[in-house]
mmCIF file with all atom_site columns, C-alpha atoms in Angstrom:
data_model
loop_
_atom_site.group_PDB
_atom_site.id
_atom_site.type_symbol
_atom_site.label_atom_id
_atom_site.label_alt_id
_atom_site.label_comp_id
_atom_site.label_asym_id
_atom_site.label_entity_id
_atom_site.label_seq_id
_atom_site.pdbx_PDB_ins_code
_atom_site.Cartn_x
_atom_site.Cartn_y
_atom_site.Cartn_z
_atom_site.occupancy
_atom_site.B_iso_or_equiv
_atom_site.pdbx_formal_charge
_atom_site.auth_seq_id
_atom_site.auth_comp_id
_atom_site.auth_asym_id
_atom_site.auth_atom_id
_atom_site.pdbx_PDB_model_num
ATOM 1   C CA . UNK A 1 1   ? 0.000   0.000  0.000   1.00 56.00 ? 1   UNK A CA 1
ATOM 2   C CA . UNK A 1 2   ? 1.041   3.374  -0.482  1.00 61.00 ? 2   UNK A CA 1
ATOM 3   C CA . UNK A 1 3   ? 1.759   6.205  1.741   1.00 71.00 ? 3   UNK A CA 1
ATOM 4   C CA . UNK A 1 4   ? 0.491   9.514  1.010   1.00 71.00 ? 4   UNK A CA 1
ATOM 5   C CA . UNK A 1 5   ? 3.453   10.719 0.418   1.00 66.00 ? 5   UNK A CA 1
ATOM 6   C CA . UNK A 1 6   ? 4.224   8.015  -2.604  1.00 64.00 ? 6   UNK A CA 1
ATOM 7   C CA . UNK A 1 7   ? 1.035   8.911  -4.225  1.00 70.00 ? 7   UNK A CA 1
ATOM 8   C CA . UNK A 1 8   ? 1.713   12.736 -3.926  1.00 75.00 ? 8   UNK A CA 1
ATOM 9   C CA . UNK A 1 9   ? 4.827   11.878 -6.085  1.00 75.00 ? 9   UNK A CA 1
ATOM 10  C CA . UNK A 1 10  ? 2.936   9.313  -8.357  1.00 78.00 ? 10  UNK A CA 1
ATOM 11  C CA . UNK A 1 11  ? 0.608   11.986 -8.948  1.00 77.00 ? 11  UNK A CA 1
ATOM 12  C CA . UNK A 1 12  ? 2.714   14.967 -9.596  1.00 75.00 ? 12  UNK A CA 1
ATOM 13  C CA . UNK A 1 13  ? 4.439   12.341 -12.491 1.00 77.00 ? 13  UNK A CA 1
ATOM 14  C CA . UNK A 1 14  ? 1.520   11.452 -13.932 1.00 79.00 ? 14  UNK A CA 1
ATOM 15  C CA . UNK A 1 15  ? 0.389   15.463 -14.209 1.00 78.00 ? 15  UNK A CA 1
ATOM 16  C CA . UNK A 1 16  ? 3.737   17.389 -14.801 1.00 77.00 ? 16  UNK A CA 1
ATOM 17  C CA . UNK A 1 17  ? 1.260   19.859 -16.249 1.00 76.00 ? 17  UNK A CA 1
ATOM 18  C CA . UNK A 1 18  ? 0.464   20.758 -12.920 1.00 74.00 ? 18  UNK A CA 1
ATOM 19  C CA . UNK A 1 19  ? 3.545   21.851 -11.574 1.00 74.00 ? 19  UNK A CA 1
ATOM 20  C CA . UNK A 1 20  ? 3.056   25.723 -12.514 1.00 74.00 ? 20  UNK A CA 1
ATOM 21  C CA . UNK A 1 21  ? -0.112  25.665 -10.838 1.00 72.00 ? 21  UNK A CA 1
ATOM 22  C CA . UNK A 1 22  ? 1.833   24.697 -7.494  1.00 70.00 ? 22  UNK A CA 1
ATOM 23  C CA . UNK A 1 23  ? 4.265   26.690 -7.570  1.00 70.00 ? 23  UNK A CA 1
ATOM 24  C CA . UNK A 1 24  ? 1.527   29.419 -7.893  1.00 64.00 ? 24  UNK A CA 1
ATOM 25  C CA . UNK A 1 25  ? 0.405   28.370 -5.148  1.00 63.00 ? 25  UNK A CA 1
ATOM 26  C CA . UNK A 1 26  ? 3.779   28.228 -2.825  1.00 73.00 ? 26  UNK A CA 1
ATOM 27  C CA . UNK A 1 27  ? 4.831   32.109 -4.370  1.00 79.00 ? 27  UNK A CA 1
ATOM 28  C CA . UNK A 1 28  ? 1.356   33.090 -3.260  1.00 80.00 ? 28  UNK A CA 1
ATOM 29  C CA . UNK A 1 29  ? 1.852   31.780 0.249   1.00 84.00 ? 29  UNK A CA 1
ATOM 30  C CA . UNK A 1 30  ? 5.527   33.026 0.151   1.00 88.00 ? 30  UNK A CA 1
ATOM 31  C CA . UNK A 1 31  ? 3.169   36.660 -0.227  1.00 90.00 ? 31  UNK A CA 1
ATOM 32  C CA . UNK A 1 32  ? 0.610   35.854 2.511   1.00 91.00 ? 32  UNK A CA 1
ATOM 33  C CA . UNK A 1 33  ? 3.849   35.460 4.694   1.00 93.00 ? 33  UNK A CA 1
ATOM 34  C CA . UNK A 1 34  ? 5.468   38.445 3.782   1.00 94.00 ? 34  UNK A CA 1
ATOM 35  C CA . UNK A 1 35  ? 2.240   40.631 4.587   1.00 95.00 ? 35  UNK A CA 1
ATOM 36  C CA . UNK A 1 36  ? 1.345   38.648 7.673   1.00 96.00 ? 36  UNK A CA 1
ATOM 37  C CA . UNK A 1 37  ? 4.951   40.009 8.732   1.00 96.00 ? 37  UNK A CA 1
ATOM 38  C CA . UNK A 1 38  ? 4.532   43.326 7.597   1.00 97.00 ? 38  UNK A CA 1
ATOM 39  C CA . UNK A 1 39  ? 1.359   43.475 9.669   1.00 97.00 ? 39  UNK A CA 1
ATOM 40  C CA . UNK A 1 40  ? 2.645   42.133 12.733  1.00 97.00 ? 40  UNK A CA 1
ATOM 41  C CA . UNK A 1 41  ? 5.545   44.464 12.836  1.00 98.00 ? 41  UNK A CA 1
ATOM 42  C CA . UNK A 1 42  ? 3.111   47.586 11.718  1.00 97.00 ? 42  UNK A CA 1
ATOM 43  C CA . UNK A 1 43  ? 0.674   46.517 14.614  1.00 97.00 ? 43  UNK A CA 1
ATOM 44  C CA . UNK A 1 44  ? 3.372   46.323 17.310  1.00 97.00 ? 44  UNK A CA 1
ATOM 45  C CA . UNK A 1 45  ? 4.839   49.260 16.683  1.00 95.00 ? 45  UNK A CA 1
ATOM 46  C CA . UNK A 1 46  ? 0.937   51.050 16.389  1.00 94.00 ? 46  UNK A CA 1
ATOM 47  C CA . UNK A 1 47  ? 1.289   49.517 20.425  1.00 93.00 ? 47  UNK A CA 1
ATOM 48  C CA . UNK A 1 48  ? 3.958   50.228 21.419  1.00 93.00 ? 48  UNK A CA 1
ATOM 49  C CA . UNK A 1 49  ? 3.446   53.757 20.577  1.00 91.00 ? 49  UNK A CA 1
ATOM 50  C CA . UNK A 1 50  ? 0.041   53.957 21.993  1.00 89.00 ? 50  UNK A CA 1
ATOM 51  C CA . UNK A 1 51  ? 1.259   52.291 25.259  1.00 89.00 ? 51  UNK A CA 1
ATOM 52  C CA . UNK A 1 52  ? 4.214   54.462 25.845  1.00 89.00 ? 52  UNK A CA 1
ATOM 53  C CA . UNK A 1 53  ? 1.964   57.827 24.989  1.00 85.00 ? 53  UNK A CA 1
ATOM 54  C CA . UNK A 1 54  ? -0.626  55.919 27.588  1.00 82.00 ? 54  UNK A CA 1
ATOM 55  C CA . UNK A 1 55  ? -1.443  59.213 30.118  1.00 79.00 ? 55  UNK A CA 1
ATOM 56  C CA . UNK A 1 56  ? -2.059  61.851 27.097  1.00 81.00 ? 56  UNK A CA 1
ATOM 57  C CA . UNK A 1 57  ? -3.189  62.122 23.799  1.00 77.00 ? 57  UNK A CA 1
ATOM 58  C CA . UNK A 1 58  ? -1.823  59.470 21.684  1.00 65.00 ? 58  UNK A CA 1
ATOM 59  C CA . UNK A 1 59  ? -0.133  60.895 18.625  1.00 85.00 ? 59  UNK A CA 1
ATOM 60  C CA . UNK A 1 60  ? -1.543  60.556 15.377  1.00 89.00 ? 60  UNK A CA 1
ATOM 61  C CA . UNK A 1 61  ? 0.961   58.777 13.997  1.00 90.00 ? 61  UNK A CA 1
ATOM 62  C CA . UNK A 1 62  ? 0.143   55.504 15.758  1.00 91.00 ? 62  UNK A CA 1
ATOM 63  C CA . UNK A 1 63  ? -3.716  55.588 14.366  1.00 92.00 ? 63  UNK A CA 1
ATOM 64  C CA . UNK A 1 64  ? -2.518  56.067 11.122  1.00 95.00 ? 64  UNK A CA 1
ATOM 65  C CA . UNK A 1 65  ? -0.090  53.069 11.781  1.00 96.00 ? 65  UNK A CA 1
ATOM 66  C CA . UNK A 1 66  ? -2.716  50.740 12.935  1.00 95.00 ? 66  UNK A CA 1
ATOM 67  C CA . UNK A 1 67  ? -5.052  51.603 10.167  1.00 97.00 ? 67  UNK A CA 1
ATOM 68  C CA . UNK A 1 68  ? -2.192  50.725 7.192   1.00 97.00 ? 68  UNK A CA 1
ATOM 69  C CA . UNK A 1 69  ? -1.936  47.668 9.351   1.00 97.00 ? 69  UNK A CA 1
ATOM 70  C CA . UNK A 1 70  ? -5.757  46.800 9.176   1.00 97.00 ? 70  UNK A CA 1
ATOM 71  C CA . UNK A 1 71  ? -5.028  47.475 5.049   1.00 97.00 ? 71  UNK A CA 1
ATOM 72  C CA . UNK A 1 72  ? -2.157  45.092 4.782   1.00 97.00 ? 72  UNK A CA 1
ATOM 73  C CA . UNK A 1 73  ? -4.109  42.512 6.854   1.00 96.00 ? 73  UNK A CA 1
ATOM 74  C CA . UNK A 1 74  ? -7.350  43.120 4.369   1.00 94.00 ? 74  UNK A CA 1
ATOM 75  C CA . UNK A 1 75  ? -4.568  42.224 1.396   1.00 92.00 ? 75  UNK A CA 1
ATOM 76  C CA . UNK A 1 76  ? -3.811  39.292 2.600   1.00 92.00 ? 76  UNK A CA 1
ATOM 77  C CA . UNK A 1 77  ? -6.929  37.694 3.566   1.00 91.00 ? 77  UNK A CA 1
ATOM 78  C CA . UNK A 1 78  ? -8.267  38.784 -0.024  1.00 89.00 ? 78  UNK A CA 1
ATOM 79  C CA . UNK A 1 79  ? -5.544  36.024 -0.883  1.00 85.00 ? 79  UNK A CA 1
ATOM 80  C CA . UNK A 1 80  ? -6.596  33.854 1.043   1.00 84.00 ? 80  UNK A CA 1
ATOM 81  C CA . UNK A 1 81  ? -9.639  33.820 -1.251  1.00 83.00 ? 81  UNK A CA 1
ATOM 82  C CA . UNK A 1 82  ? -8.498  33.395 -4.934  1.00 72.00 ? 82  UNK A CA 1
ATOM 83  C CA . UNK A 1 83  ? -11.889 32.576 -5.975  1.00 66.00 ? 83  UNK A CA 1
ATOM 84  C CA . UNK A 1 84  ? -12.903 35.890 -5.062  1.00 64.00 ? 84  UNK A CA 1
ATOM 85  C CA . UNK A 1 85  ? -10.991 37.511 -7.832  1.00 61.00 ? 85  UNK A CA 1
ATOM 86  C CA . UNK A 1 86  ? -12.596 35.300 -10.236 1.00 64.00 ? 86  UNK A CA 1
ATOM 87  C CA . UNK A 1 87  ? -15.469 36.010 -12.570 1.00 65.00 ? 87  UNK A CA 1
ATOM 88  C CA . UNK A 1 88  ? -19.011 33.967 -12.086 1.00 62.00 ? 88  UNK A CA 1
ATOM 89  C CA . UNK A 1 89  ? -19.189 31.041 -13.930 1.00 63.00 ? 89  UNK A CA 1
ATOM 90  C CA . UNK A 1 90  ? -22.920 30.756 -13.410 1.00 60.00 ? 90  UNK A CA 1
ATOM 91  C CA . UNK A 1 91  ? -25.119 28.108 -11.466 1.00 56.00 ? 91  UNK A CA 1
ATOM 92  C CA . UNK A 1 92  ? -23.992 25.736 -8.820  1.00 57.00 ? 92  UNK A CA 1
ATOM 93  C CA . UNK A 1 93  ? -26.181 23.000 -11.125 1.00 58.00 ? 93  UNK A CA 1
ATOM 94  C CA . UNK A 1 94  ? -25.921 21.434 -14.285 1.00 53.00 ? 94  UNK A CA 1
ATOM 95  C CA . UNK A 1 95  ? -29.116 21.919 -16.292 1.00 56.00 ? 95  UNK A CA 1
ATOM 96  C CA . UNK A 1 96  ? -29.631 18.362 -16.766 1.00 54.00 ? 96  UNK A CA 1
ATOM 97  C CA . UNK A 1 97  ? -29.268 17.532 -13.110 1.00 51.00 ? 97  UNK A CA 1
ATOM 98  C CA . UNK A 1 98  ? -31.687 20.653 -12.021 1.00 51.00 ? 98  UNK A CA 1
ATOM 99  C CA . UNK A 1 99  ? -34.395 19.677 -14.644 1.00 52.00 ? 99  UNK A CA 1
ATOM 100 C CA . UNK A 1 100 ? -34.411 16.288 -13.851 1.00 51.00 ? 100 UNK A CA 1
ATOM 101 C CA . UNK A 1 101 ? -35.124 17.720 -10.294 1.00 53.00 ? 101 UNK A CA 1
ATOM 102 C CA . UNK A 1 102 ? -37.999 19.184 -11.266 1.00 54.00 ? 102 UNK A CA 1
ATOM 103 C CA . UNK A 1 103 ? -39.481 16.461 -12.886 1.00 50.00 ? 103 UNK A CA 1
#
C-alpha cells in the first residue's frame, strides 16, 4: 500500500502539467507570509506607541499606523480567497441535473 506521500509523487508524475499551478500556489503563500509580517511588525509598533503615549493624547501617527496595518491585513486575507478575484461562472447546477429535479 502506499503512503500519502508516494502517491503525492505518483501523482505529480503522472500530471507534470500541474507543476506551474503549485508553484503558484507556494509564491502566493511566500506573499501571505510576507504581509502577515509586515502586519505584525506595523501593529506592534501602532502599540507600542500607543502604550508608551498611555497618560495623554496618543499621537496621530500611531492611528494612522494601525489603520495601514488593518489594510495590509485586508490584502492578505483577499488572498486567502483566490476565488474571489474570479469572474461567475454561473449556477452551482448542471441543467440536466436541475431539470431532472424538477421532474
Amino acid at each position: 500500500m502506499l503512503n500519502s506521500h508516494e502517491s503525492d509523487i505518483l501523482e505529480r508524475l503522472k500530471h507534470p502539467e500541474r507543476e506551474a499551478e503549485r508553484r503558484k500556489v507556494s509564491r502566493s503563500l511566500y506573499l501571505r507570509n510576507v504581509l502577515n509580517s509586515i502586519f505584525i511588525l506595523l501593529a506592534l509598533v501602532a502599540m507600542v506607541g500607543i502604550g508608551l503615549n498611555w497618560g495623554s493624547i496618543a499621537p496621530t501617527w500611531c492611528y494612522v499606523v494601525a489603520l495601514i496595518a488593518v489594510l495590509v491585513k485586508i490584502a492578505e486575507a483577499a488572498l486567502r480567497m483566490p476565488s474571489m478575484l474570479q469572474k461567475p461562472r454561473g449556477s452551482r447546477f448542471d441543467k440536466s441535473e436541475h431539470e431532472a429535479t424538477e421532474s
